[in-house]
mmCIF file of C-alpha atoms and ligand atoms in Angstrom:
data_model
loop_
_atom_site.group_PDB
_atom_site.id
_atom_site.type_symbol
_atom_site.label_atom_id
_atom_site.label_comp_id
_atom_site.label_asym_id
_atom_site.label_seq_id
_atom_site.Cartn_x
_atom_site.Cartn_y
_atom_site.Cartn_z
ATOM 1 C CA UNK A 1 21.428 -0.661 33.037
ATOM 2 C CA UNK A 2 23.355 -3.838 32.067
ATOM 3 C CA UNK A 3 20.781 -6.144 34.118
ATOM 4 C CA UNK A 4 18.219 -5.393 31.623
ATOM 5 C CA UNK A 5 20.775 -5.685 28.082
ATOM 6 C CA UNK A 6 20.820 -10.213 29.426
ATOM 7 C CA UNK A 7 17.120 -10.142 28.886
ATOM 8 C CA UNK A 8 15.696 -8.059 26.400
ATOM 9 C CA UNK A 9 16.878 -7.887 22.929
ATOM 10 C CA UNK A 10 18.382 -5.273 21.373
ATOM 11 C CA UNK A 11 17.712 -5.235 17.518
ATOM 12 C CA UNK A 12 19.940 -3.791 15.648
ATOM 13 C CA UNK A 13 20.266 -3.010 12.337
ATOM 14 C CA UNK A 14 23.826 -3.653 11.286
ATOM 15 C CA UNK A 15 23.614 -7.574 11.131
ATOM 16 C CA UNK A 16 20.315 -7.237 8.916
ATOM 17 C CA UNK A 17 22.235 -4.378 6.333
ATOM 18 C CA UNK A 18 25.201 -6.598 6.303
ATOM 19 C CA UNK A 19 23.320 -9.684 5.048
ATOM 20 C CA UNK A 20 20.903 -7.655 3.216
ATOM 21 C CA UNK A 21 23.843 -5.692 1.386
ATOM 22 C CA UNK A 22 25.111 -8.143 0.417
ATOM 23 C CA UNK A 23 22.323 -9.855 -1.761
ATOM 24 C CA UNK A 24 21.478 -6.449 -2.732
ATOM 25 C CA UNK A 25 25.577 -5.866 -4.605
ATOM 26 C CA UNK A 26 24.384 -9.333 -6.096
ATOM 27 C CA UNK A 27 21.575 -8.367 -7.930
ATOM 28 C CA UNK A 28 23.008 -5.027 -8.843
ATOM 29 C CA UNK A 29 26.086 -7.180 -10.594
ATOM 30 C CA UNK A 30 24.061 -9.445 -12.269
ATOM 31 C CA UNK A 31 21.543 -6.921 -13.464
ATOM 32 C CA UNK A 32 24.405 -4.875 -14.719
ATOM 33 C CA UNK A 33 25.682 -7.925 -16.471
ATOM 34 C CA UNK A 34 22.664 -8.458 -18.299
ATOM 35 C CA UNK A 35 22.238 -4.294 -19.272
ATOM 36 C CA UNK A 36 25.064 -3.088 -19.743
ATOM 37 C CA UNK A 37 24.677 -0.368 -16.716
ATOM 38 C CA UNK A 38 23.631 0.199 -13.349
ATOM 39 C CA UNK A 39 20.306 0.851 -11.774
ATOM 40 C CA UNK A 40 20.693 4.778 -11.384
ATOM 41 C CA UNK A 41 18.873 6.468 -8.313
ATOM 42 C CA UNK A 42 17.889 10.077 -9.157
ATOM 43 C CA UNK A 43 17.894 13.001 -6.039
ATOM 44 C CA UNK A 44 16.479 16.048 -6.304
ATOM 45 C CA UNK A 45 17.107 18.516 -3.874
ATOM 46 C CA UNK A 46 15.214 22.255 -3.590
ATOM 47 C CA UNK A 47 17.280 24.860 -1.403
ATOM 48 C CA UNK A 48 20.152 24.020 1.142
ATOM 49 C CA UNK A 49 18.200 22.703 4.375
ATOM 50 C CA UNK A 50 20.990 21.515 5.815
ATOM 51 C CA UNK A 51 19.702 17.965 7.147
ATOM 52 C CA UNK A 52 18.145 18.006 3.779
ATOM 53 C CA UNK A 53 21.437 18.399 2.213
ATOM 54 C CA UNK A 54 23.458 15.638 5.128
ATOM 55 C CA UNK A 55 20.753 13.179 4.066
ATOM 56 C CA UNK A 56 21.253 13.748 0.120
ATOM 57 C CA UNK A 57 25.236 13.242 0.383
ATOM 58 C CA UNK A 58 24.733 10.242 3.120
ATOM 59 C CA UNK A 59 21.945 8.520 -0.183
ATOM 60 C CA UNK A 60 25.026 9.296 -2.554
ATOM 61 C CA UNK A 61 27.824 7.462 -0.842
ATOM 62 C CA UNK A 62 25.811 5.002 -0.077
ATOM 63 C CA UNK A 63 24.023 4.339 -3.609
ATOM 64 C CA UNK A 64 28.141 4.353 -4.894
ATOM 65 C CA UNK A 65 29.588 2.220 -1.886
ATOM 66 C CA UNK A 66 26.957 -0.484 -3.316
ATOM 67 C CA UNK A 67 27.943 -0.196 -7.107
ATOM 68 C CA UNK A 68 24.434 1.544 -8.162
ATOM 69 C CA UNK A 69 24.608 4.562 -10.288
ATOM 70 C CA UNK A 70 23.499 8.437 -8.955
ATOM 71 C CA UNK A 71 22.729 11.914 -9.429
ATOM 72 C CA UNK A 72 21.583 14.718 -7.408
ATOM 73 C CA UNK A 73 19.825 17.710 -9.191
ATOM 74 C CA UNK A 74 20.189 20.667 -7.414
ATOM 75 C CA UNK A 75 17.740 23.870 -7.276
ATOM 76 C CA UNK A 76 17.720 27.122 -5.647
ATOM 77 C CA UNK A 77 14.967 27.722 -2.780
ATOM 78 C CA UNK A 78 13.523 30.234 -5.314
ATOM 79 C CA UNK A 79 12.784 27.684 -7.801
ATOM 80 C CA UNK A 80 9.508 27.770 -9.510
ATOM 81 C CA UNK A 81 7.599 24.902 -9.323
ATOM 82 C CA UNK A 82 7.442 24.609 -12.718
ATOM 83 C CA UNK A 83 11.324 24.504 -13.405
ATOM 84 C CA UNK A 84 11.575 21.541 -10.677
ATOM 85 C CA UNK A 85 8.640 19.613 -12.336
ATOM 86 C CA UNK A 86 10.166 19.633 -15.842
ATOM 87 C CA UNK A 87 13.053 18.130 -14.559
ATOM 88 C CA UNK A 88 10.999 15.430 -12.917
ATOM 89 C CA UNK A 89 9.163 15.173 -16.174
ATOM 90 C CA UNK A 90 12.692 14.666 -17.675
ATOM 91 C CA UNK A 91 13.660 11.981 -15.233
ATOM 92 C CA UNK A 92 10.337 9.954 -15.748
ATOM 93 C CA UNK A 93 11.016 10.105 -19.445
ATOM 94 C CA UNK A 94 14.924 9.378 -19.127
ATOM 95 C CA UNK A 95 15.073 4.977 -19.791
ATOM 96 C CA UNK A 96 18.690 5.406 -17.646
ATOM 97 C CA UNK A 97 16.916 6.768 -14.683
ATOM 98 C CA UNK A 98 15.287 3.999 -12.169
ATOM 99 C CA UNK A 99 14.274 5.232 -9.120
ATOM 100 C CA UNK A 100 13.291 9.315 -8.560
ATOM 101 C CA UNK A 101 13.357 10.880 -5.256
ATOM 102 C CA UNK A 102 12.537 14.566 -4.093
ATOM 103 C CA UNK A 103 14.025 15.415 -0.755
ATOM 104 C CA UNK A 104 11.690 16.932 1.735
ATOM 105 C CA UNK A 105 10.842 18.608 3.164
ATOM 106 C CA UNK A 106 10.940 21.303 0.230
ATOM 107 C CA UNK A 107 10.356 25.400 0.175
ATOM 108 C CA UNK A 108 6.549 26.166 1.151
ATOM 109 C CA UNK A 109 5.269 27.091 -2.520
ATOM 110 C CA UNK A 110 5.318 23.290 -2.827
ATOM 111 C CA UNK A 111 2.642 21.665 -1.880
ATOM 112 C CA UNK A 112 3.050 18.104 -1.160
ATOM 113 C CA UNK A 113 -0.487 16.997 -1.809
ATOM 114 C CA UNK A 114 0.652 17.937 -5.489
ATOM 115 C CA UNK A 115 4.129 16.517 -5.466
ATOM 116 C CA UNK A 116 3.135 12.729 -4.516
ATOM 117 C CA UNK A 117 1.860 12.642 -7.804
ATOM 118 C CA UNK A 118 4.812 14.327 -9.712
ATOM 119 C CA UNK A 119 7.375 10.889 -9.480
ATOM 120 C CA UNK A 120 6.209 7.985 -12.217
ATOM 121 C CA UNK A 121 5.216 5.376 -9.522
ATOM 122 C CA UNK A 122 7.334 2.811 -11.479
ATOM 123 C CA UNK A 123 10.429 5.464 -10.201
ATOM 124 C CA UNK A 124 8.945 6.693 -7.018
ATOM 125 C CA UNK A 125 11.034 5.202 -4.586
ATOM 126 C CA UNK A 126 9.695 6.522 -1.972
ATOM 127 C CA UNK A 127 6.507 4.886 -2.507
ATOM 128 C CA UNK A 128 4.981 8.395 -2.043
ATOM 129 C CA UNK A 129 2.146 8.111 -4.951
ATOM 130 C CA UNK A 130 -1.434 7.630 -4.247
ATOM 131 C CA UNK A 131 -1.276 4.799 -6.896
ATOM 132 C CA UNK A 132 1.609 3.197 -5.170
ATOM 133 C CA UNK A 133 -0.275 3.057 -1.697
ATOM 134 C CA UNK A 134 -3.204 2.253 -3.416
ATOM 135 C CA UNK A 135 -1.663 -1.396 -4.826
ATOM 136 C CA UNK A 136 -0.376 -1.456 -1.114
ATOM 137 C CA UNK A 137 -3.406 -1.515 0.046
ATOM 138 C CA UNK A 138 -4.693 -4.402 -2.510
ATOM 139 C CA UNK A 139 -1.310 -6.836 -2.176
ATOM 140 C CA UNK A 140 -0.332 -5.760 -5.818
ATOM 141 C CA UNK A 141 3.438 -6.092 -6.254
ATOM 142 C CA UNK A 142 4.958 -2.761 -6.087
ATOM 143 C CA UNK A 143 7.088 0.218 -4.704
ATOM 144 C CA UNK A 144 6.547 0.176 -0.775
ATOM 145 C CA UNK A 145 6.977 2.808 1.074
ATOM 146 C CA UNK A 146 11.145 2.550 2.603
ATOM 147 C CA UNK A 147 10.777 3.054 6.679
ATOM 148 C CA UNK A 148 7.410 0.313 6.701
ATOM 149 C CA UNK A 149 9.473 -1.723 4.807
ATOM 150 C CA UNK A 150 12.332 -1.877 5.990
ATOM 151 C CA UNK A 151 11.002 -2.603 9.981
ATOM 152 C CA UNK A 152 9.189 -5.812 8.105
ATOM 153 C CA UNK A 153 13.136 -6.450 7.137
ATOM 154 C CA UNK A 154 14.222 -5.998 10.596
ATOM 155 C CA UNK A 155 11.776 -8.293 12.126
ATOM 156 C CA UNK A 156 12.341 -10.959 9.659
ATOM 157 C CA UNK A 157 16.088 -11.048 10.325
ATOM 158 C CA UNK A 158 15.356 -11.737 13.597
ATOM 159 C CA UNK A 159 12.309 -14.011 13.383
ATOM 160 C CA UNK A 160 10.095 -12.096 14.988
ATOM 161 C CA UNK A 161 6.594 -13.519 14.403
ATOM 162 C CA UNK A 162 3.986 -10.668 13.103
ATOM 163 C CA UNK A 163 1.185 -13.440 12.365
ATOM 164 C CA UNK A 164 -1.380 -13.781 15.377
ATOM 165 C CA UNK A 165 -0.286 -11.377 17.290
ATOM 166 C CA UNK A 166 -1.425 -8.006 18.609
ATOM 167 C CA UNK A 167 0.451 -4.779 16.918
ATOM 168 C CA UNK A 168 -0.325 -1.135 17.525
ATOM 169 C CA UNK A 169 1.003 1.246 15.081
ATOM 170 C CA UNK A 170 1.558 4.834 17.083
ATOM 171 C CA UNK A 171 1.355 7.533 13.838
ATOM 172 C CA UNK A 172 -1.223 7.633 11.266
ATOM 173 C CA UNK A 173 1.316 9.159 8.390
ATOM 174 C CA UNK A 174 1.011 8.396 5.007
ATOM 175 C CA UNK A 175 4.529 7.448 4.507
ATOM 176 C CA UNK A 176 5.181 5.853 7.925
ATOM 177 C CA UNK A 177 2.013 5.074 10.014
ATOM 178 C CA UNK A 178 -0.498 3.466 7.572
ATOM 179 C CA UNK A 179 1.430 1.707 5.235
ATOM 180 C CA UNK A 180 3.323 0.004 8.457
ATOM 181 C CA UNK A 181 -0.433 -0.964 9.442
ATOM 182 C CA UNK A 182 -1.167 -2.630 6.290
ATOM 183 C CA UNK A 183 1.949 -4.236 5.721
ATOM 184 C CA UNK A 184 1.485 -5.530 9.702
ATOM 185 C CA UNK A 185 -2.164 -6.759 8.507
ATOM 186 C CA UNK A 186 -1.230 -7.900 5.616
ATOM 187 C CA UNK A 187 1.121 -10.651 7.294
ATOM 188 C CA UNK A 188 -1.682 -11.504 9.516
ATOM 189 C CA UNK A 189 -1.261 -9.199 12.482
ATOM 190 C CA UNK A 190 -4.147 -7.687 14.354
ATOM 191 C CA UNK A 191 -3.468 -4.124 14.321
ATOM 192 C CA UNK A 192 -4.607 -1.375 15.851
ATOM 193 C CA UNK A 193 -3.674 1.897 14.627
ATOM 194 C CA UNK A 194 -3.519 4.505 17.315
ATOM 195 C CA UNK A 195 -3.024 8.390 16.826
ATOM 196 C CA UNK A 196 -3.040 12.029 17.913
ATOM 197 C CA UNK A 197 -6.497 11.662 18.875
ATOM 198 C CA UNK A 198 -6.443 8.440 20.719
ATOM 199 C CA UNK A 199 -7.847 8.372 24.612
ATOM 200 C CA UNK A 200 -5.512 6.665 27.161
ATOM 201 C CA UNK A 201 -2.618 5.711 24.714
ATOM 202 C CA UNK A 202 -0.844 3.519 27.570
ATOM 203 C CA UNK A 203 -4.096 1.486 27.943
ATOM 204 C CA UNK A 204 -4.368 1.230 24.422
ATOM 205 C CA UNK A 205 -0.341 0.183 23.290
ATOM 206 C CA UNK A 206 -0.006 -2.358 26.337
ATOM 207 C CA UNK A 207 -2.219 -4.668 24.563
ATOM 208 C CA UNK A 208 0.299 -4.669 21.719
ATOM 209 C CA UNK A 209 2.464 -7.863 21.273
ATOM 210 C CA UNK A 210 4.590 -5.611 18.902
ATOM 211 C CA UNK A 211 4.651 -1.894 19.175
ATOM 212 C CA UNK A 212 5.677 0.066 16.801
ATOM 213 C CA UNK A 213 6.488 3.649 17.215
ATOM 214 C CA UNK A 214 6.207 6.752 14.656
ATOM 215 C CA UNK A 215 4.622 9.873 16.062
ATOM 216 C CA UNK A 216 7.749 12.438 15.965
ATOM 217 C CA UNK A 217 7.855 13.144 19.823
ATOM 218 C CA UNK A 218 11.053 12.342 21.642
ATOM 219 C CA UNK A 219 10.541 10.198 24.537
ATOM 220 C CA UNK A 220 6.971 9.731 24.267
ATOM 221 C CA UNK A 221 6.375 5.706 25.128
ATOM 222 C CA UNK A 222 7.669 5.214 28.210
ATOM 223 C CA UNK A 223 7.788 1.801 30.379
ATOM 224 C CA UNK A 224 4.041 2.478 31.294
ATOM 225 C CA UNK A 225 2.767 1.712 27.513
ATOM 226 C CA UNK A 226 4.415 -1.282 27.237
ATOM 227 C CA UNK A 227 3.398 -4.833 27.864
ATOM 228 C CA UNK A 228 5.855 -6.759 29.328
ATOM 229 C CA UNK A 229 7.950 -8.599 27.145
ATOM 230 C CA UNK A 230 6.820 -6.624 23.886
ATOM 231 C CA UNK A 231 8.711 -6.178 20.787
ATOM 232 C CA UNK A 232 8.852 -2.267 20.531
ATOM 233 C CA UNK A 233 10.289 -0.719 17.550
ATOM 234 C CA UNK A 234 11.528 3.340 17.233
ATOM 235 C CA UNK A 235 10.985 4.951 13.830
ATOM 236 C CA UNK A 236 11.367 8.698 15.867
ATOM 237 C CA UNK A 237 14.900 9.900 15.129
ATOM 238 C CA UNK A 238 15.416 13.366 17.207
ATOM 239 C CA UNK A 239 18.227 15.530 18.023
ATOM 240 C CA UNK A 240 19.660 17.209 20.762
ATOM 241 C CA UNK A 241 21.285 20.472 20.748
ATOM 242 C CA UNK A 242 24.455 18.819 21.229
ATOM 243 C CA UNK A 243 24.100 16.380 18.280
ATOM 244 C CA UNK A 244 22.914 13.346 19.863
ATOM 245 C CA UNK A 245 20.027 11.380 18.512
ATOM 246 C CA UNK A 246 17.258 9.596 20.414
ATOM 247 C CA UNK A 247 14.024 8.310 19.377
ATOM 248 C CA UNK A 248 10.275 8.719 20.473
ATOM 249 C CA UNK A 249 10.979 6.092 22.568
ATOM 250 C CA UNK A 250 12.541 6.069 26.182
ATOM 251 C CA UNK A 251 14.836 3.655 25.907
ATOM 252 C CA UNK A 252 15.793 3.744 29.533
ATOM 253 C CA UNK A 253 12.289 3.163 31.100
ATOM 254 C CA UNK A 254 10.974 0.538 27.961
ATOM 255 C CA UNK A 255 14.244 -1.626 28.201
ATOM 256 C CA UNK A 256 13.244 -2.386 31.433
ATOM 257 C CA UNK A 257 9.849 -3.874 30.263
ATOM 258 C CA UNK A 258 10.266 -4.855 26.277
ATOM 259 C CA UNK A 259 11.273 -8.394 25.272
ATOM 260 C CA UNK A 260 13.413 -6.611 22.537
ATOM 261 C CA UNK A 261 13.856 -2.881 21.236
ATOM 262 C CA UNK A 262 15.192 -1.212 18.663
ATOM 263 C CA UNK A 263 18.148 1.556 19.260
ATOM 264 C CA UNK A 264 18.164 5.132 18.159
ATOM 265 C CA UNK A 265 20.248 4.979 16.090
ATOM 266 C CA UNK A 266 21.238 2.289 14.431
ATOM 267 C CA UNK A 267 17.883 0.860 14.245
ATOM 268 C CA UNK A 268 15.200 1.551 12.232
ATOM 269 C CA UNK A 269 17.528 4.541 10.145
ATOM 270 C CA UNK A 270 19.958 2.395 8.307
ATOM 271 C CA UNK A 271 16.917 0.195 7.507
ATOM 272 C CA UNK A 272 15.181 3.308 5.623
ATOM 273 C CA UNK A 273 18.231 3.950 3.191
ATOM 274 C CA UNK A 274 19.016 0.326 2.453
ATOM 275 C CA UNK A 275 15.442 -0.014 1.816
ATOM 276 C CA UNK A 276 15.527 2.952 -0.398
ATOM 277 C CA UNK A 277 18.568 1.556 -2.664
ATOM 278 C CA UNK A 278 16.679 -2.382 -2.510
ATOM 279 C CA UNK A 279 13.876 -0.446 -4.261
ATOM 280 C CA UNK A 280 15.867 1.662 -6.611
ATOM 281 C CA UNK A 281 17.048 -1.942 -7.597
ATOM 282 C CA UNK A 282 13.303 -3.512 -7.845
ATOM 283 C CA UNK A 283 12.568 -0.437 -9.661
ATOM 284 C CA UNK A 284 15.125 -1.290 -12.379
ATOM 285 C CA UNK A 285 14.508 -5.129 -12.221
ATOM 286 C CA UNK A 286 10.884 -4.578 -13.073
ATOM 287 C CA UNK A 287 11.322 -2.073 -15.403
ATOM 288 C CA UNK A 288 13.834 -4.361 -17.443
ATOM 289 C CA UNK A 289 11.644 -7.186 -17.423
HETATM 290 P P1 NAD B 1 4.063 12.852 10.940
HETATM 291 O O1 NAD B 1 4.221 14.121 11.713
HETATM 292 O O2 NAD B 1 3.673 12.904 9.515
HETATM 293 O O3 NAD B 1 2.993 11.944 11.696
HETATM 294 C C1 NAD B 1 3.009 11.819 13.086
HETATM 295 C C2 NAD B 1 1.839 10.964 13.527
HETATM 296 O O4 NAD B 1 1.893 10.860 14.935
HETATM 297 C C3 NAD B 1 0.475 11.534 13.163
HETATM 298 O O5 NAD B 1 -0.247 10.554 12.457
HETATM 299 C C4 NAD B 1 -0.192 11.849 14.499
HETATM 300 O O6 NAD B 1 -1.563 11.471 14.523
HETATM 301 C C5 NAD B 1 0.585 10.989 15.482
HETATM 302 N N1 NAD B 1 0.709 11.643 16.786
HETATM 303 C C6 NAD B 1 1.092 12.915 17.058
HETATM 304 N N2 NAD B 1 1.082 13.133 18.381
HETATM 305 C C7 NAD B 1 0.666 11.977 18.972
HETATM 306 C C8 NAD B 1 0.474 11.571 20.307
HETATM 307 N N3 NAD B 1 0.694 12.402 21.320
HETATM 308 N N4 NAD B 1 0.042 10.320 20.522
HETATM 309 C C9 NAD B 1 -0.171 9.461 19.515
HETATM 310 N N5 NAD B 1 0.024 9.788 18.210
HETATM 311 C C10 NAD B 1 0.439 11.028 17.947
HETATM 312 O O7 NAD B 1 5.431 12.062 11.164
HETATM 313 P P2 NAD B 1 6.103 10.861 10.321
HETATM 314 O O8 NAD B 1 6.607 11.400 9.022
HETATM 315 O O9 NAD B 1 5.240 9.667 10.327
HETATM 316 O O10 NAD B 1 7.404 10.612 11.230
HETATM 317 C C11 NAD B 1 7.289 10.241 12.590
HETATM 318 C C12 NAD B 1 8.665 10.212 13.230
HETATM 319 O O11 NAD B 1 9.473 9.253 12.559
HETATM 320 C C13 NAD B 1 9.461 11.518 13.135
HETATM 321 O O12 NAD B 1 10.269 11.637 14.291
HETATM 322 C C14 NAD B 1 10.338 11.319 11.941
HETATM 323 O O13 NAD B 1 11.530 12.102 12.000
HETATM 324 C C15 NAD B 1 10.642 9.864 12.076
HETATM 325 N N6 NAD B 1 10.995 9.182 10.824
HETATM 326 C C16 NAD B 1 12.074 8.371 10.880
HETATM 327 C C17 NAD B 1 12.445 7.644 9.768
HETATM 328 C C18 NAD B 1 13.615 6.717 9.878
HETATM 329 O O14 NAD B 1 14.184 6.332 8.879
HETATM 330 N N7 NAD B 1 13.988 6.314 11.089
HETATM 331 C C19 NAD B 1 11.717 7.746 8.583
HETATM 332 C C20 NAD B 1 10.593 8.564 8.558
HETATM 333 C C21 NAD B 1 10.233 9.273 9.691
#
């Protein structure tokens, strides 16, 4: 177990929030210098799932910790979805609101196919709207999608190269998969984007330089789909009956094989909710401009 922690690299997201916090309280004080407020992130959460409701308070504390304004709006499971839109439609209207976000997952008489289109994309933080993935897709500056994001982050803190080499994106998910594949293309990678559907997976992964991992299945990659000295990042977060998270990765096994790998947790989580609060900040920088 400790042989393998001298060679490969564990990459971890505290030094990368640290540094990144910091700039991030920077341009929060200066922006609030210049307007007169802060750059206010919006929740909105439907019924009491309770991760749904863990994640909302953990997007709070941290949105005040960092000096950023906040406010959750709160409905019943019962909700119509006509009461929820109008207050979205209130939010896009509101000039003190910057970034929106709707907590899924939400009660089934919402249909997300309908909902990505509900946040303004200049608010949608999440990078959820059809528009938003659309300027993704053409290099236009915009909202982009938090997780994708924020594992470019990670690998630029630690100078990982993307350009030239080989990455294989596991998950083909709108908010995850593809715009992790375009971002990884757009910085010159070769990707290949493998998926449910994909024939002899380990074949196909261990010709990935950099390996990144989103499928939802604890455990899956194992030493066998890695190529030896591959950068291998975890976006699955699952966990146990007793509380204890682990990723669609198994660390034990891939440790042995990957140049560097990122925990569950601590890696690619924290990256997802500063990314969230840099783009609640873009969001108000742009719109101010
Ligand atoms: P999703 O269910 O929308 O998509 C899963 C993808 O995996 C699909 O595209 C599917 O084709 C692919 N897939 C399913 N089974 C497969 C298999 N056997 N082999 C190869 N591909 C397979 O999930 P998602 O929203 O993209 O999330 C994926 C995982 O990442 C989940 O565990 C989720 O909880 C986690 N997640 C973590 C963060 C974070 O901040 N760390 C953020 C978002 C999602």
């Amino acid at each position: 177990m400790l042989e393998f922690l001298e060679t490969m690299q564990l990459l971890s997201a505290r030094p990368v929030v640290e540094s990144r916090e910091a700039a991030l309280r920077a341009r929060i004080a200066s922006f609030e210098a210049k307007f007169s407020r802060k750059p206010h992130l919006a929740v909105v959460l439907v019924g009491d799932d309770p991760p749904s409701v863990i994640y909302t308070t953990k997007k709070a504390q941290d949105a005040q910790r960092l000096g950023l304004a906040h406010s959750t709006h709160r409905f019943a499971a019962t909700s119509s979805v006509q009461e929820v839109r109008a207050k979205i439609d209130l939010l896009n209207a509101d000039p003190s609101v910057d970034g929106i976000l709707i907590q899924r997952p939400l009660p089934a008489h919402f249909k997300e196919r309908d909902l990505v289109r509900w946040v303004d994309p200049k608010k949608d933080v999440d990078a959820f709207h059809p528009e938003l993935l659309g300027s993704l897709l053409l290099g236009f500056p915009s909202l982009i999608s938090c997780t994708p994001l924020g594992v470019i982050h990670l690998l630029e803190h630690y100078k990982i190269p993307i350009a030239g080499r080989v990455a294989c994106v596991v998950g083909r998910s709108a908010i995850v998969g593809k715009p992790m594949a375009i971002l990884l293309q757009s910085r010159d990678a070769t990707v290949i984007q493998a998926h449910s559907k994909t024939k002899d997976l380990p074949s196909v992964t261990r010709q990935a330089d950099l390996l990144i991992v989103a499928v939802g299945k604890r455990a899956l990659i194992r030493a066998e789909h890695v190529k030896p000295g591959a950068v291998v990042v975890d976006v699955g977060i699952h966990r146990d009956a007793a509380g204890k998270l682990s990723g669609d990765v198994d660390f034990e096994s891939v440790s042995n094989v990957a140049g560097a790998l990122t925990p569950v947790p601590g890696g690619v989580g924290p990256m997802t909710i500063l990314t969230l609060l840099e783009n609640t900040v873009f969001a108000a920088e742009s719109s101010s401009r």
